[in-house]
Coordinates of C-alpha atoms in Angstrom, one line a residue:
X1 CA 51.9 35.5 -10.0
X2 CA 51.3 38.5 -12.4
X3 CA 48.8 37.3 -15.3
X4 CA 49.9 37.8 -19.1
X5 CA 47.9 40.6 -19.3
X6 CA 49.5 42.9 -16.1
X7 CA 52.7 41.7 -18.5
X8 CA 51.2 43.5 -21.8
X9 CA 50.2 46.7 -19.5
X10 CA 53.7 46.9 -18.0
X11 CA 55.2 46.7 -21.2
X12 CA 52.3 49.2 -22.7
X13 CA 53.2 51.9 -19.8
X14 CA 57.3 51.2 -20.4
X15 CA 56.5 51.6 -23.8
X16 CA 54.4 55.0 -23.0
X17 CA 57.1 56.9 -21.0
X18 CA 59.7 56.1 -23.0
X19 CA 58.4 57.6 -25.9
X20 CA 56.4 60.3 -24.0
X21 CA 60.5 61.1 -23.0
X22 CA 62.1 61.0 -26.9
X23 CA 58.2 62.7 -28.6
X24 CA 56.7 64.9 -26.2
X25 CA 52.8 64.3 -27.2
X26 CA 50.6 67.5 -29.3
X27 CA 49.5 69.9 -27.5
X28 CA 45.6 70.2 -27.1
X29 CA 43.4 72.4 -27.0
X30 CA 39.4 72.1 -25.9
X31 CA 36.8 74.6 -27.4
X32 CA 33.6 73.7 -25.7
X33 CA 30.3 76.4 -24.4
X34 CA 30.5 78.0 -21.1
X35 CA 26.7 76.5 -20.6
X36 CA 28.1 73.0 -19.9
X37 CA 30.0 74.6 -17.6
X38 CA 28.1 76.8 -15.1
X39 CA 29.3 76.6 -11.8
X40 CA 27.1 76.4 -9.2
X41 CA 29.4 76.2 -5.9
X42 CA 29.4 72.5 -5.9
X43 CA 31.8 71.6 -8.1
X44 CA 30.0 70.2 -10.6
X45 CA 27.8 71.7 -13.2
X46 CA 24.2 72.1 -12.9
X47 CA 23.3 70.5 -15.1
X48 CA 24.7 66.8 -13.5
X49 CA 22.1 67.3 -11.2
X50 CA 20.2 65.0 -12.7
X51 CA 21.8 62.5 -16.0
X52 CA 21.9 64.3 -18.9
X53 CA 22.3 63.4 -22.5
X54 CA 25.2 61.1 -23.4
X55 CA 27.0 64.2 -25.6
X56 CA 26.9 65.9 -22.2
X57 CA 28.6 63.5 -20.0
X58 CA 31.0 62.9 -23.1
X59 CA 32.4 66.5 -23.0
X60 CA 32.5 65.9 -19.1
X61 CA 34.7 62.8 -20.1
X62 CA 36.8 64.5 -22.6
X63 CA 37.6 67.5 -21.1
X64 CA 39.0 65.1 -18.0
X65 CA 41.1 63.7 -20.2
X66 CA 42.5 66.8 -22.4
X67 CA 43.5 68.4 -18.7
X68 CA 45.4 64.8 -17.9
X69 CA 47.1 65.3 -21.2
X70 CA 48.2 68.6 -20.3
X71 CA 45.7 70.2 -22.9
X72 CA 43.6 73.7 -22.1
X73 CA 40.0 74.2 -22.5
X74 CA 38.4 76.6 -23.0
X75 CA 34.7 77.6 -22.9
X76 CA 32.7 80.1 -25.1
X77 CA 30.3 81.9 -23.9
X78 CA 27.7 82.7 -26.5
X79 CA 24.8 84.1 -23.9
X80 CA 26.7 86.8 -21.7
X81 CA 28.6 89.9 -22.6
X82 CA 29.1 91.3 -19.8
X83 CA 32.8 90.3 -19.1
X84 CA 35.5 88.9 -21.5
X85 CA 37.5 86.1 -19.8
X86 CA 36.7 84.5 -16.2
X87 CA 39.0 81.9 -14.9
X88 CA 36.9 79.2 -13.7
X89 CA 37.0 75.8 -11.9
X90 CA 35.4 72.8 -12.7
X91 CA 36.2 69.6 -10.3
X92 CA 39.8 71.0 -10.2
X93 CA 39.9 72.0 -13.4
X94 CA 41.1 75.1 -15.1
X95 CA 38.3 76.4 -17.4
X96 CA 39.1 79.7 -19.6
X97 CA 35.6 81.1 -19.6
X98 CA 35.9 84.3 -22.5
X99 CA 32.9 86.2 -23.7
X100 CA 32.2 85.3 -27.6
X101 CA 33.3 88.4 -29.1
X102 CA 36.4 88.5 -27.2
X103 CA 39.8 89.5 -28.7
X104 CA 42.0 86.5 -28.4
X105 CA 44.5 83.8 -30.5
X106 CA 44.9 80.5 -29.1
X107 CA 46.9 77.4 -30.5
X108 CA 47.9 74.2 -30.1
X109 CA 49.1 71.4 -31.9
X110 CA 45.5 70.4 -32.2
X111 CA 42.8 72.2 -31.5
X112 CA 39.2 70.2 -30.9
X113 CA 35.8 71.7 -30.8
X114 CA 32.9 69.6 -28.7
X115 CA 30.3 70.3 -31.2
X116 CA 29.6 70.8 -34.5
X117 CA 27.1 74.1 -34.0
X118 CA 28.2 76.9 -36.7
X119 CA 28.5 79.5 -34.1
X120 CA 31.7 77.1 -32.4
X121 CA 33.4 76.0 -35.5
X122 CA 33.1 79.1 -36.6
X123 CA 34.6 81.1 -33.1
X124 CA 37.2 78.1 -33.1
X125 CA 37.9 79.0 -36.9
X126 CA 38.4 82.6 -36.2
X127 CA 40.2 82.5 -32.6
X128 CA 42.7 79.7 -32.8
X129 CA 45.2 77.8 -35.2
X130 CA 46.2 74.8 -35.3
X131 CA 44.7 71.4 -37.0
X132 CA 40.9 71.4 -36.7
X133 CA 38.6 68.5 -35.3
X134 CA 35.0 68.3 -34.4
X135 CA 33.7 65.5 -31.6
X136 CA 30.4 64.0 -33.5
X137 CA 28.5 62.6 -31.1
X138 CA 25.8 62.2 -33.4
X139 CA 24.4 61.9 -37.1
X140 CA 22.1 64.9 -36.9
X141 CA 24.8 67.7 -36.0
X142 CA 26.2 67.0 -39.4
X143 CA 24.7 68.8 -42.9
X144 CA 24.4 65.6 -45.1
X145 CA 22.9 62.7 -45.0
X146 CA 19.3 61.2 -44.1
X147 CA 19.6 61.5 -40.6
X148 CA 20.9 65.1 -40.4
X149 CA 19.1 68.1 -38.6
X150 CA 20.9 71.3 -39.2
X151 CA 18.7 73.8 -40.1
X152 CA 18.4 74.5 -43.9
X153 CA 20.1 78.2 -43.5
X154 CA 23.1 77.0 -42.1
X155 CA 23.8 74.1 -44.3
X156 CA 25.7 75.5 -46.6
X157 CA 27.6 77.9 -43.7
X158 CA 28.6 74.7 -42.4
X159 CA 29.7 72.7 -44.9
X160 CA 32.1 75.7 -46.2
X161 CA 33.0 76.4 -42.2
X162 CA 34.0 72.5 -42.2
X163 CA 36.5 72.4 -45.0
X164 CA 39.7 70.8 -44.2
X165 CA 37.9 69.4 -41.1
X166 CA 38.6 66.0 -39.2
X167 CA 35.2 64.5 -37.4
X168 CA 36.1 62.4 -34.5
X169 CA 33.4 59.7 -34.2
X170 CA 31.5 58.0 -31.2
X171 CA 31.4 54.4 -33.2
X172 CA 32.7 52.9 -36.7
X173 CA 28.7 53.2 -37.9
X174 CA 28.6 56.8 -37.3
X175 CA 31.9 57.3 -39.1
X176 CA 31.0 55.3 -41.9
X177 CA 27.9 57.2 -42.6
X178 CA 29.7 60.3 -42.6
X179 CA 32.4 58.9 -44.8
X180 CA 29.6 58.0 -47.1
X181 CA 27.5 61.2 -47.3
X182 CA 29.6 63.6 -46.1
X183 CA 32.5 65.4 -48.6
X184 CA 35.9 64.1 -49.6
X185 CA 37.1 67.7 -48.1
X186 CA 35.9 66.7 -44.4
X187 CA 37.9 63.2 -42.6
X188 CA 35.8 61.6 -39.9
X189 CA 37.7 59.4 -38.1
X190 CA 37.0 56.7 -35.1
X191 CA 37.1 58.0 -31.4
X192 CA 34.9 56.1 -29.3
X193 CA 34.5 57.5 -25.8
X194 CA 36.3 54.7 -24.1
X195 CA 39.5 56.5 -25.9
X196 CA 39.2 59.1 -23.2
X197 CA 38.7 57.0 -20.1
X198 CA 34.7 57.6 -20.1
X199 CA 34.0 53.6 -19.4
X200 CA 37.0 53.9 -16.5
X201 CA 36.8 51.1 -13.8
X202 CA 33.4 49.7 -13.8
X203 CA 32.5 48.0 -10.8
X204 CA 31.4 44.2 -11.2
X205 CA 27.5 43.4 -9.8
X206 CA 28.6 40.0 -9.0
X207 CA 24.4 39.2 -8.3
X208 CA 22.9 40.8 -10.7
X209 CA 21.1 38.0 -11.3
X210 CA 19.0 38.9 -8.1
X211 CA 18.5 42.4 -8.4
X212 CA 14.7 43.4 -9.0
X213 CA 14.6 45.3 -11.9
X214 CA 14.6 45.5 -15.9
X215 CA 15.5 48.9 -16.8
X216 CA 15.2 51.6 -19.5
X217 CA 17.0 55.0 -19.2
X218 CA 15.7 58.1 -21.3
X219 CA 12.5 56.6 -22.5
X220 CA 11.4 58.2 -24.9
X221 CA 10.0 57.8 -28.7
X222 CA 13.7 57.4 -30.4
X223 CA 14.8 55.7 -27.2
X224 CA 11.8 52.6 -27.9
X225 CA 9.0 53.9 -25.6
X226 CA 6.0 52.9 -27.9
X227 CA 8.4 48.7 -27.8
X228 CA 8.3 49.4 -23.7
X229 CA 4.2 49.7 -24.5
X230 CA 4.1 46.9 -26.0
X231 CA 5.7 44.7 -24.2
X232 CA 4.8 45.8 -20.0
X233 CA 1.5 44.8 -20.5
X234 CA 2.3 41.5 -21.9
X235 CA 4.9 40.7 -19.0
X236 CA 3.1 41.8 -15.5
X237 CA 4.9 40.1 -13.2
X238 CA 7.7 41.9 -14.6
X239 CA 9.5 45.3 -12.9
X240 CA 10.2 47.5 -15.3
X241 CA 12.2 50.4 -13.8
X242 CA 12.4 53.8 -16.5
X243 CA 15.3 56.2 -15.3
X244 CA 13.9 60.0 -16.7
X245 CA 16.4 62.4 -17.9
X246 CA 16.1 65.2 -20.3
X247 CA 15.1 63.1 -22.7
X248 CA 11.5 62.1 -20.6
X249 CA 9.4 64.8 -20.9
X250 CA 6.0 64.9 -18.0
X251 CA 3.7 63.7 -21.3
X252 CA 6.3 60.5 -21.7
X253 CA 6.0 60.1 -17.5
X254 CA 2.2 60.2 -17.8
X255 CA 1.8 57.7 -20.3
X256 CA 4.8 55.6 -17.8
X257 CA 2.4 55.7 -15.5
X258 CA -0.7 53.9 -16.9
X259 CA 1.5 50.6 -16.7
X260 CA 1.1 49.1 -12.7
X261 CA 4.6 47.6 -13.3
X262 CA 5.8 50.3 -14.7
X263 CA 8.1 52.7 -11.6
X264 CA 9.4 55.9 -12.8
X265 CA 13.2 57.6 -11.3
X266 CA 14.4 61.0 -11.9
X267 CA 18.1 60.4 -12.9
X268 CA 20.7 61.4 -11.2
X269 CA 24.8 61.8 -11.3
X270 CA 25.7 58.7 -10.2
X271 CA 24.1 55.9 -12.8
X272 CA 25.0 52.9 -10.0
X273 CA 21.9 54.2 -8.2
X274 CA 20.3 52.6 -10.9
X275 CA 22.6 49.6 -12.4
X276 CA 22.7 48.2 -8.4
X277 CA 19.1 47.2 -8.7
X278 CA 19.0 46.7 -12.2
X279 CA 19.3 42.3 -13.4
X280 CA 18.4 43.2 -17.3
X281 CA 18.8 46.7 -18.9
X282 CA 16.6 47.4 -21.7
X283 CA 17.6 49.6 -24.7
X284 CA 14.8 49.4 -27.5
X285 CA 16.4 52.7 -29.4
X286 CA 14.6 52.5 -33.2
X287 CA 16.6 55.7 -34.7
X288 CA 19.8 56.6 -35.5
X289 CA 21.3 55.2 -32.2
X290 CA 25.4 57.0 -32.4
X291 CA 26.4 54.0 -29.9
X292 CA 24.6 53.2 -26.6
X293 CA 26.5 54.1 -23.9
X294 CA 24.5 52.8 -21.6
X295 CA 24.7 49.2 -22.9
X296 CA 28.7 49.3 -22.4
X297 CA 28.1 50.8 -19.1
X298 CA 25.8 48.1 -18.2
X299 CA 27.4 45.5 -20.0
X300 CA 30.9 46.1 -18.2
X301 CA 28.9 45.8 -14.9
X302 CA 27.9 42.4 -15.4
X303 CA 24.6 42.9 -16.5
X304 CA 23.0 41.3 -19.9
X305 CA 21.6 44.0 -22.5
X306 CA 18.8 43.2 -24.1
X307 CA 18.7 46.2 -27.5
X308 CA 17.6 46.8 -31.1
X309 CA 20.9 46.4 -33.3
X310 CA 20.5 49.7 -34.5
X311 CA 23.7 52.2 -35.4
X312 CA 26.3 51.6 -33.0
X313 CA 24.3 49.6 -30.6
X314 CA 25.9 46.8 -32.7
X315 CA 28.9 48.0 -30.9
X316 CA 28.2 49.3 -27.8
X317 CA 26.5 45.8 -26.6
X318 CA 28.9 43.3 -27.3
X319 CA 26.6 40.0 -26.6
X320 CA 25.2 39.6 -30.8
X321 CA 22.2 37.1 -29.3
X322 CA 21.1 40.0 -27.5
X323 CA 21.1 42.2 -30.2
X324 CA 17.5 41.9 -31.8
X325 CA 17.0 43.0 -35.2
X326 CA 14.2 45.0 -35.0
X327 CA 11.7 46.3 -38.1
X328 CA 10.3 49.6 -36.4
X329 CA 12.0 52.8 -37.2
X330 CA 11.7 56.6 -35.6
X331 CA 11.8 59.1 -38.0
X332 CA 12.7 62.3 -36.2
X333 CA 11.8 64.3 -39.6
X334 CA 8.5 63.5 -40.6
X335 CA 7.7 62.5 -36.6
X336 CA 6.4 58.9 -38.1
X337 CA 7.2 55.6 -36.8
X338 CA 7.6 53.0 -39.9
X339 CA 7.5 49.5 -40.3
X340 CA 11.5 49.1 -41.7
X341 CA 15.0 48.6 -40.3
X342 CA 17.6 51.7 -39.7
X343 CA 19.4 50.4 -42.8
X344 CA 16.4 50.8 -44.9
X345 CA 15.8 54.6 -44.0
X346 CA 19.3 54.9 -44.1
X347 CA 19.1 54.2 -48.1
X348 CA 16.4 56.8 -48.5
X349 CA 15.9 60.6 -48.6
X350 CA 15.7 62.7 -45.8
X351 CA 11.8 63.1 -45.1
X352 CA 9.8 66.6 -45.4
X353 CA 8.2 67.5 -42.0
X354 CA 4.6 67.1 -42.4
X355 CA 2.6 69.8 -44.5
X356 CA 1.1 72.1 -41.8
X357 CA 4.9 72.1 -39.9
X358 CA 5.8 73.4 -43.4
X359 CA 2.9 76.0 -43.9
X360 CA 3.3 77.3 -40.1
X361 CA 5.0 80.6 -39.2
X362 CA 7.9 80.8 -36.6
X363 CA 4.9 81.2 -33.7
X364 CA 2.5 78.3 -34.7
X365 CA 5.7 76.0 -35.8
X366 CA 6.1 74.7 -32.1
X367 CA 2.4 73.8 -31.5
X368 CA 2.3 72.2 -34.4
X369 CA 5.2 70.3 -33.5
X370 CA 4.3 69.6 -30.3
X371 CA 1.4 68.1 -31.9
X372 CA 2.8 65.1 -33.7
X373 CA 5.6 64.4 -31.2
X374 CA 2.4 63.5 -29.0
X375 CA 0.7 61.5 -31.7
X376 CA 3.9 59.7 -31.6
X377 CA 4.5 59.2 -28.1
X378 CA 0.8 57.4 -28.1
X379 CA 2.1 54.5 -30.8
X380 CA 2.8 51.0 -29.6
X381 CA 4.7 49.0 -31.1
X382 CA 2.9 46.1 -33.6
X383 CA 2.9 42.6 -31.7
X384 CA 5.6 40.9 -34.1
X385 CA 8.2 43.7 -33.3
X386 CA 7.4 43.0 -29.6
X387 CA 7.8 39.5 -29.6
X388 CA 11.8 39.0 -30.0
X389 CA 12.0 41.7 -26.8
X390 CA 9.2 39.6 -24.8
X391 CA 10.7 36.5 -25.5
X392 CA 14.5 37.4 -25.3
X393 CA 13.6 38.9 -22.0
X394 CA 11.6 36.0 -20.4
X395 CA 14.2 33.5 -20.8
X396 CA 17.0 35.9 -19.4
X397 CA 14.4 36.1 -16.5
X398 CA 13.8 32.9 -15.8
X399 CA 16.7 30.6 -17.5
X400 CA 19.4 31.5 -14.4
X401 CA 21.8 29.6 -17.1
X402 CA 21.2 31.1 -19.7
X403 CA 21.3 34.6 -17.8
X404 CA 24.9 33.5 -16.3
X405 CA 26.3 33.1 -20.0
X406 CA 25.0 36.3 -20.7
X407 CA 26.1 38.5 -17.9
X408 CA 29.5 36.5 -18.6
X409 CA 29.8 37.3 -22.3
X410 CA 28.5 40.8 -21.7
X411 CA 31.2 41.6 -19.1
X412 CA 34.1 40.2 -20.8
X413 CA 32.9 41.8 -24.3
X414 CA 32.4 45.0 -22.6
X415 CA 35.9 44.8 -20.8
X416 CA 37.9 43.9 -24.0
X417 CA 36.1 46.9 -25.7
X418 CA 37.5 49.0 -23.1
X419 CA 40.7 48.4 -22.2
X420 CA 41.4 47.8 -26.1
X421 CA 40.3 51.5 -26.4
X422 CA 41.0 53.3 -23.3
X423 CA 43.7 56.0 -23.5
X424 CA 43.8 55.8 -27.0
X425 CA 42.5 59.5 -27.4
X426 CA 46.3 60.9 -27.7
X427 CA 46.8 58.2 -30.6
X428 CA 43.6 59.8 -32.5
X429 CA 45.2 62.8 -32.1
X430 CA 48.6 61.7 -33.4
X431 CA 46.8 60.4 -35.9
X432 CA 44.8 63.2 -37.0
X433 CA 48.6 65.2 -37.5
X434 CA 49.9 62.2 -39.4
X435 CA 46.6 61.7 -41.6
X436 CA 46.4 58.1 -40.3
X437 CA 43.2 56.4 -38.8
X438 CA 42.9 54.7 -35.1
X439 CA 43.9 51.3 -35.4
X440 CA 41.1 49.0 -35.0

């Protein structure tokens, strides 16, 4: 017998063709870089030969679904000039590869750009028409607010370039802040990444429970490293398993290292490598966090996250007792870590980088830098921070009921998320033409 919910999906696909048949859906086309793109006769990029950053494997996502939708992408490529268009493949996939300067008009119904850099709003600006819209993975691509990191030059460029803009959003925090700071002239609306299938069919780790490891992808200073410091030493007959990717530099690895319980993994394409052996995962992000999709990855597999609530993380792990409220904040700006919640620096000014960063020329500026990103990577975290991760974390460890409510809750939360959501990209983009939000 067919459960009420294979009912609702029949009825939802029903529903689908039939009005895919009377209102053929927009047309779409996707502006991305030819660097995320570089084939390298495997059919993937090479760049998924390791994990890469989460905006990464959302373009991979998105431009997926855009090609199931029947949508074009094409790629700029803002390094080579020595051709104008190349028709490329990427896992089946038609990519329109064209030099930057390139003499061409595309257009579509609506036309979406996978970043918010200057140099691609402004090719997408001059090379296509149709209704404009930005993916915004982040807080920091913007030019407004606390948390943003475009360069002073091209605020203004960008603010003027994004007129009359929409700013599809990884989470409801993310487009809230922009909805706050950024102008009435620019609409960012929701478009988590489940609305293009990126959370697709996660398998079920059944015994999770078993598995040997608690583990922390990307570690890193904004990702919680200096929390991890605190707390591996305080809980040795704990595995702690960190996953490196782009984000792990060889300093972050060294320091990894010190810690006997501590193993270190070079990522890799396929994240079940890691979630297979992996009973807790640990996400200790203290800055401006877009979502956390590793905790609905995790969560979807069965397997309890234990994370700061900060940004989206209050969405992307759907278990709120695992959600720790956490008093310890990154600031990417001034490279400090300070003793306040994300809300709080959320309320203040953007920092000043510190006063020789300011005083340095172009050459010195990176030293300098790389000087107080390494003061920062030393910091661990103060003892009362720690405690809610060490103590969350020991009962999921040793409480088997306790961890069986929470792999439960954690599945089923991270399941509703996703097939509430998934698919839904083509109703963000009706949307976007009608001037009405996702319904959430």
């Amino acid at each position: 017998m067919s459960s009420f919910k294979d009912f609702v999906r029949q009825r939802r696909r029903l529903a689908a063709v039939t009005e895919t048949a009377t209102n053929p859906p927009p047309t779409i086309l996707l502006v991305t870089t030819a660097n995320l793109f570089t084939y390298d006769g495997s059919g993937r990029t090479v760049d998924m030969t390791k994990r890469p950053t989460g905006g990464l494997t959302l373009t991979h996502a998105l431009t997926r679904h855009v090609h199931s939708l029947g949508g074009s992408i094409v790629a700029v490529d803002f390094v080579r000039d020595d051709y104008d268009v190349a028709e490329r493949r990427w896992e089946g996939i038609p990519i329109k590869c064209v030099r930057r300067g390139a003499a061409m008009h595309l257009s579509a119904d609506v036309v979406v750009t996978t970043s918010l850099a200057l140099d691609v709003v402004n090719w997408a600006a001059a090379h296509c028409s149709g209704t404009f819209c930005a993916m915004c993975h982040d807080y920091s691509g913007a030019p407004w607010g606390p948390f943003g990191h475009v360069d002073a030059k091209q605020q203004a460029p960008l603010r003027d370039a994004l007129v009359g803009w929409n700013l599809l959003c990884d989470s409801k925090h993310v487009t809230a802040y922009h909805e706050r700071f950024g102008p009435a002239n620019v609409t960012p609306r929701l478009c988590y990444g489940a609305c293009y299938g990126y959370f697709r069919a996660p398998p079920l780790y059944r015994h999770a429970v078993a598995a040997e490891y608690v583990t922390l992808i990307s570690p890193c200073a904004p990702k919680g490293l200096s929390i991890l410091a605190a707390i591996a030493p305080r809980m040795p007959h704990v595995k702690f398993l960190c996953v490196a990717t782009a984000w792990t530099n060889a300093v972050v690895q060294h320091i990894l290292k010190r810690f006997p319980n501590v193993v270190v993994e070079a990522g890799a394409p396929d994240v079940d490598v890691f979630y297979r052996r992996t009973k807790v995962l640990l996400v200790p992000s203290i800055w401006p966090e877009a979502f956390g999709l590793v905790a609905t990855e995790a969560a979807a597999r069965g397997i309890p996250v234990v994370s700061t609530d900060f940004g989206g993380l209050a969405e992307a792990n759907p278990v709120e007792r695992l959600r720790l409220p956490t008093r310890w904040f990154y600031d990417h700006a001034a490279f400090k870590l300070l003793r306040c919640h994300l809300d709080d620096a959320m309320e203040r000014p953007q920092a000043d980088p510190p006063a020789d960063v300011l005083a340095a020329t172009s050459d010195e500026r990176r030293e300098r830098v790389a000087k107080h990103l390494f003061h920062c990577l030393l910091h661990v975290a103060p003892k009362d921070v720690a405690d809610a991760f060490v103590e969350t974390l020991t009962r999921l460890l040793a409480d088997d009921a306790f961890y069986a409510d929470a792999a439960r809750d954690s599945r089923e939360g991270a399941m509703a998320f996703i097939e509430r959501y998934d698919g839904t990209f083509v109703d963000v983009v009706k949307g976007v033409l009608l001037r009405r939000p996702l319904v959430v």
